[in-house]
Amino acid sequence: MAIQLVCAIAALTGLLFGFDTGIISGALLFIEKSFPLSILMKELIVSSVLVGAMLGSLSSGRLTDYYGRRKIILIISGMFIVGTLIASLATSVNAILFGRICIGIAIGIGSYTAPLYIAEVAPQEWRGGLVSLNQLAITIGIMCSYFINYAFTDVETSWRLMFAIGLLPAILLGIGMLFLPESPRWLAKQKKFDQARNTLIYLRHTTHIDSELTEIKNSLNLREAKISEIFAPWIRPVLFMGIALGFFQQVTGINTIIYYAPTIFQIAGFQDTSSSILATVGIGVVNVLATIFAVFYLDKIGRRKLLLTGLIGMGLSLIALSLAFQWDSTSLRTIAVLSTFTYVICFAFSLGAMLWLLVSEIFPLDVRGAAMSVAVFSCWLWNFVVSSTFLTLLHALGPTNTFMLYAIMCIVGFVYCYYKIPETKGVSLEKIEDNIRRGITVREIGQPVFVPQLSPETE
């Protein structure tokens, strides 16, 4: 099986992530026609997935390290199916919340496990693009959810159908994972070296895998770490970097757009539900196109350049959106759409793709499970904070000050990333780990390992 197909099947986890987070933006407008909803209850319905995701992310590392990457992805496909059935058949708001929490747990585990699995099966020269397939799948899921929202705007109790369509990719994920191999790095960690070798031969379509397998074995021989080691001084800098990436991905405001775009467009002057949802479809399309760009160019342009460029574009777009709410309604509608489009484009090829790629690259193998769990938990925690306070901030501060606050966070994020984020393109996971263990500064851990040459003494 081609490595691209292996990664694409695993990336269906990302598609479900995107679909189940994006579908609520339109469904919320129709749920409130079935049940009376306060502002707080609307925020709870949106953020219930995030509560589940936080719970799932906390357990994801230990579960994935114990049971294996492939088995856990199989299990969460079942969790997506169960949660979707509960939410789509719900007869009360509480049932919707429970179903969405189940889906959230699957998302929390999957958002960690899928990029990790892809990073561990991918050859190093393709790793950036293949891991970014997961982010591309997330954006495709979001785009599909927006199209479905628009398609069902005239259907009675359409929110049930919106939720139920998520069953299809969940079933496909479960079936597909039955035919995929386990991660060779996880197999090696379990001392199953023959299986790891056979898996590498299967994935690389060649028997010349000795150097790669030796590199994996050597990285395992360096240590046998304890869970507490993720807080050891040598790992602390990259752990903090992973936490910071999760923080900045969320506090720069992306999910206020993903979850509340139709609401934002209605505030900006779009009068009816269908037109505000149609404008949201455009966000989904540009999100996918920008992520496709990232998939093809991450390993050519590099992580740092795309990340820093994207943060600048995000900040400028949010400033434009913020100021637009000071102008007349005709100009406001145009600028609101254009600035959200440019913001989403810049996010997609920078923070959107970069978080999941970098946290799958920077942590040593023995602590990768626990450390990635902490970083992913940070992402979901701040996602919850931002999404559960957005409507309250809009009411208290107004749209101008709210979006300006997110713009300021883009500036802070740019400064942090400029000084701290390494360039990791073309460097193996084992070499990155070796650099960390040698005490190289976090900004430089993506550099190839340098072995100093002894020069002859001069007299």
XYZ file of C-alpha atoms in Angstrom, residues 20-386:
367
model
C -17.714 17.792 14.020
C -16.249 21.146 15.081
C -17.448 23.006 11.975
C -20.979 21.592 11.721
C -22.059 23.335 14.916
C -21.699 26.790 13.332
C -24.790 26.221 11.196
C -26.558 23.630 13.345
C -26.661 26.038 16.281
C -28.937 28.392 14.345
C -31.477 25.560 13.961
C -31.090 23.893 17.357
C -32.363 27.086 18.951
C -35.549 26.718 16.884
C -36.135 23.324 18.544
C -35.027 24.303 22.055
C -34.968 27.729 23.768
C -31.283 28.649 24.259
C -29.638 31.372 26.339
C -26.231 32.819 25.377
C -24.649 30.587 28.027
C -26.368 27.465 26.674
C -25.246 28.295 23.119
C -21.674 28.570 24.370
C -22.059 25.237 26.199
C -23.332 23.447 23.084
C -20.375 24.751 21.081
C -17.799 24.088 23.795
C -19.114 20.665 24.924
C -16.982 19.048 22.219
C -13.995 20.873 23.675
C -14.672 19.548 27.181
C -14.580 16.046 25.731
C -11.466 16.876 23.719
C -9.642 18.021 26.857
C -10.560 14.769 28.614
C -9.486 12.738 25.603
C -6.190 14.546 25.141
C -5.174 13.923 28.757
C -5.489 10.161 28.349
C -4.314 9.944 24.737
C -0.589 9.630 25.363
C -0.778 6.792 27.860
C -3.437 4.920 25.864
C -1.541 5.241 22.599
C 1.780 4.221 24.125
C 0.199 1.164 25.769
C -2.168 -0.115 23.076
C -0.502 1.242 19.940
C -1.366 4.013 17.512
C -3.434 1.875 15.126
C -5.656 0.227 17.760
C -6.504 3.554 19.370
C -7.543 5.069 16.031
C -9.802 2.032 15.510
C -11.381 2.566 18.937
C -12.045 6.264 18.406
C -13.779 5.548 15.089
C -16.351 3.677 17.189
C -16.567 6.586 19.632
C -17.325 8.963 16.745
C -20.161 6.679 15.634
C -21.701 6.415 19.120
C -21.440 10.152 19.846
C -22.911 11.076 16.465
C -25.901 8.778 16.944
C -26.613 10.219 20.406
C -26.406 13.840 19.204
C -28.440 13.380 16.022
C -31.232 11.457 17.798
C -31.296 13.742 20.859
C -34.645 14.761 22.337
C -33.168 17.287 24.773
C -30.311 19.755 25.028
C -28.660 17.519 27.638
C -28.589 14.628 25.159
C -26.974 16.881 22.554
C -24.357 17.893 25.118
C -23.648 14.264 26.044
C -23.303 13.170 22.423
C -21.029 16.101 21.631
C -18.846 15.311 24.669
C -18.444 11.718 23.386
C -17.427 13.083 19.996
C -15.061 15.478 21.751
C -13.288 12.653 23.589
C -12.697 10.955 20.229
C -11.426 14.222 18.749
C -9.098 14.813 21.701
C -7.521 11.380 21.384
C -7.492 11.486 17.591
C -5.968 14.958 17.314
C -2.947 13.530 19.115
C -2.824 10.016 17.689
C -3.366 10.603 13.952
C -0.513 13.097 13.364
C 1.754 10.986 15.579
C 0.960 7.836 13.591
C 1.545 9.649 10.292
C 4.836 11.163 11.498
C 6.080 7.745 12.593
C 5.233 5.919 9.357
C 6.322 8.694 6.964
C 9.827 8.875 5.436
C 11.653 11.934 6.765
C 11.838 13.719 3.390
C 8.027 13.642 3.085
C 7.132 13.949 6.754
C 6.053 17.592 6.728
C 3.675 17.211 3.807
C 2.249 13.888 4.957
C 1.618 15.028 8.540
C -0.053 18.108 7.076
C -2.508 15.775 5.331
C -4.156 15.559 8.748
C -4.564 19.341 8.857
C -5.789 19.284 5.242
C -8.366 16.688 6.263
C -9.449 18.923 9.152
C -10.049 21.811 6.747
C -11.867 19.549 4.267
C -14.078 18.389 7.135
C -14.816 21.992 8.072
C -15.568 22.887 4.439
C -17.884 19.889 4.043
C -19.713 20.842 7.235
C -20.303 24.350 5.865
C -21.664 23.003 2.565
C -23.949 20.647 4.487
C -25.094 23.503 6.720
C -26.055 25.485 3.624
C -27.673 22.524 1.847
C -30.029 21.836 4.756
C -31.021 25.396 5.624
C -34.589 24.804 4.385
C -35.044 21.342 5.930
C -37.115 20.982 9.103
C -35.018 19.839 12.103
C -32.030 20.010 9.739
C -29.565 19.974 12.628
C -30.227 16.247 13.092
C -29.233 15.505 9.496
C -26.215 17.807 9.817
C -24.932 15.772 12.752
C -25.863 12.369 11.251
C -23.792 12.783 8.081
C -20.700 12.483 10.297
C -21.415 8.736 10.501
C -20.057 8.154 6.990
C -16.399 9.202 7.519
C -16.399 7.523 10.951
C -17.363 4.188 9.386
C -14.801 4.629 6.587
C -12.073 5.359 9.149
C -12.843 2.191 11.097
C -12.853 0.006 7.988
C -9.699 1.604 6.584
C -7.653 1.214 9.763
C -8.325 -2.540 9.750
C -5.967 -2.802 6.771
C -3.161 -0.494 7.962
C 0.038 -1.548 9.783
C 1.085 -0.442 13.254
C 3.711 2.306 13.605
C 7.201 0.790 13.170
C 8.553 3.070 15.901
C 5.912 1.870 18.366
C 6.676 -1.743 17.435
C 10.390 -1.139 18.009
C 9.618 0.467 21.355
C 7.807 -2.760 22.298
C 10.956 -4.726 21.273
C 9.068 -6.235 18.309
C 11.947 -5.613 15.928
C 10.989 -8.244 13.337
C 7.516 -6.725 13.011
C 9.029 -3.241 12.846
C 11.356 -4.372 10.060
C 8.521 -5.983 8.080
C 6.387 -2.872 8.504
C 9.178 -0.625 7.206
C 9.637 -2.915 4.185
C 5.872 -2.748 3.564
C 5.771 1.051 3.881
C 8.976 1.829 1.947
C 8.484 -0.823 -0.783
C 12.127 -1.832 -0.420
C 14.206 -4.194 1.684
C 16.900 -1.539 2.144
C 15.626 -0.259 5.473
C 18.523 -1.295 7.722
C 19.844 2.226 8.296
C 16.396 3.545 9.277
C 15.746 0.609 11.598
C 19.203 0.984 13.153
C 18.555 4.682 13.772
C 15.271 3.815 15.505
C 16.969 1.115 17.612
C 19.776 3.475 18.605
C 17.282 6.087 19.774
C 15.596 3.418 21.922
C 18.882 2.272 23.424
C 19.647 5.749 24.745
C 17.202 5.488 27.640
C 14.199 3.957 29.337
C 12.392 7.035 30.582
C 9.783 7.503 33.277
C 6.651 9.583 32.849
C 8.083 12.224 35.177
C 10.872 12.856 32.675
C 8.673 15.184 30.623
C 9.298 17.745 33.382
C 13.058 17.131 33.515
C 15.243 20.192 32.753
C 16.476 18.825 29.414
C 12.956 18.288 28.026
C 11.295 21.326 29.628
C 12.138 23.818 26.820
C 10.482 21.733 24.082
C 7.554 20.872 26.365
C 6.967 24.578 26.939
C 7.240 25.176 23.195
C 4.530 22.581 22.546
C 2.284 24.161 25.187
C 2.931 27.630 23.741
C 2.041 26.503 20.213
C -1.280 25.136 21.485
C -1.886 28.406 23.327
C -1.157 30.672 20.357
C -3.111 28.535 17.903
C -6.250 29.227 19.920
C -5.880 32.691 21.487
C -5.296 34.203 18.044
C -9.006 33.545 17.499
C -9.342 30.908 14.780
C -12.223 29.041 16.360
C -14.271 32.168 16.897
C -14.410 32.156 13.083
C -14.885 28.389 12.676
C -17.624 28.061 15.320
C -19.364 31.418 15.017
C -18.830 32.605 11.414
C -22.564 32.792 10.550
C -23.177 34.719 13.784
C -20.316 37.137 12.976
C -21.660 37.695 9.459
C -25.148 38.376 10.814
C -23.663 41.024 13.134
C -21.841 42.428 10.081
C -25.135 42.954 8.257
C -26.119 39.687 6.546
C -29.842 39.633 7.214
C -30.950 36.036 6.660
C -29.565 32.712 7.832
C -28.864 31.244 4.378
C -26.734 34.190 3.185
C -24.627 34.193 6.349
C -24.068 30.428 6.025
C -23.256 30.818 2.305
C -20.550 33.351 3.181
C -19.231 30.806 5.672
C -18.917 28.211 2.886
C -16.334 30.499 1.287
C -14.271 30.312 4.477
C -14.267 26.536 4.225
C -13.101 26.625 0.602
C -10.182 29.040 1.135
C -9.210 27.098 4.263
C -8.793 23.934 2.181
C -6.904 25.696 -0.636
C -4.438 27.311 1.776
C -3.859 23.998 3.532
C -3.166 22.282 0.196
C -0.500 24.946 -0.337
C 0.982 24.069 3.068
C 1.011 20.341 2.283
C 3.076 20.901 -0.873
C 5.407 23.616 0.401
C 6.096 22.881 4.093
C 9.057 20.700 3.155
C 10.281 23.205 0.545
C 9.789 26.627 2.128
C 10.172 25.409 5.704
C 8.159 25.602 8.902
C 9.482 28.904 10.281
C 8.947 31.046 7.182
C 5.364 29.908 6.723
C 4.591 30.244 10.425
C 5.933 33.787 10.768
C 4.401 34.976 7.486
C 1.035 33.562 8.494
C 1.055 35.261 11.896
C 1.689 38.641 10.252
C -1.198 38.085 7.834
C -3.521 36.925 10.613
C -2.784 40.006 12.715
C -3.369 42.429 9.824
C -6.614 40.676 8.858
C -7.974 40.864 12.411
C -7.084 44.550 12.635
C -9.024 45.156 9.396
C -12.001 43.156 10.701
C -11.898 45.039 13.990
C -11.887 48.451 12.322
C -14.563 47.435 9.816
C -17.178 47.375 12.563
C -16.745 51.151 12.832
C -17.971 51.725 9.255
C -21.311 51.628 7.423
C -23.115 48.371 6.817
C -22.306 48.012 3.088
C -18.561 48.417 3.601
C -18.750 46.298 6.734
C -20.176 43.282 4.930
C -17.480 43.395 2.251
C -14.560 43.916 4.626
C -15.883 41.338 7.109
C -15.915 38.659 4.407
C -12.543 39.609 2.862
C -10.715 39.953 6.180
C -12.042 36.647 7.523
C -11.004 34.975 4.261
C -7.434 36.343 4.438
C -7.246 35.522 8.143
C -8.264 31.897 7.558
C -5.849 31.571 4.608
C -2.935 32.803 6.717
C -3.908 30.582 9.648
C -4.242 27.481 7.469
C -0.686 27.542 6.112
C 0.873 28.615 9.419
C -0.492 27.835 12.891
C -3.134 25.496 11.499
C -0.658 23.114 9.921
C 2.292 23.823 12.189
C 0.954 22.851 15.621
C 0.188 19.248 14.719
C 3.377 18.875 12.681
C 5.804 20.355 15.199
C 4.414 18.588 18.271
C 4.744 15.289 16.394
C 8.406 16.099 15.630
C 9.981 17.762 18.656
C 9.498 15.251 21.489
C 11.855 12.292 22.145
C 10.311 8.882 21.505
C 10.213 7.681 25.114
C 8.273 10.737 26.330
C 6.497 11.513 23.052
C 3.167 10.125 24.214
C 2.986 12.020 27.504
C 4.552 15.231 26.176
C 2.277 15.392 23.130
C -0.709 14.830 25.427
C 0.263 17.898 27.457
C 0.736 20.026 24.321
C -2.556 18.882 22.781
C -4.348 19.437 26.098
C -3.060 23.026 26.041
C -4.609 23.465 22.600
C -7.991 22.130 23.688
C -7.962 24.026 26.983
C -7.453 27.371 25.259
C -9.874 26.392 22.505
C -12.477 25.903 25.237
C -11.597 29.214 26.929
C -11.808 31.190 23.675
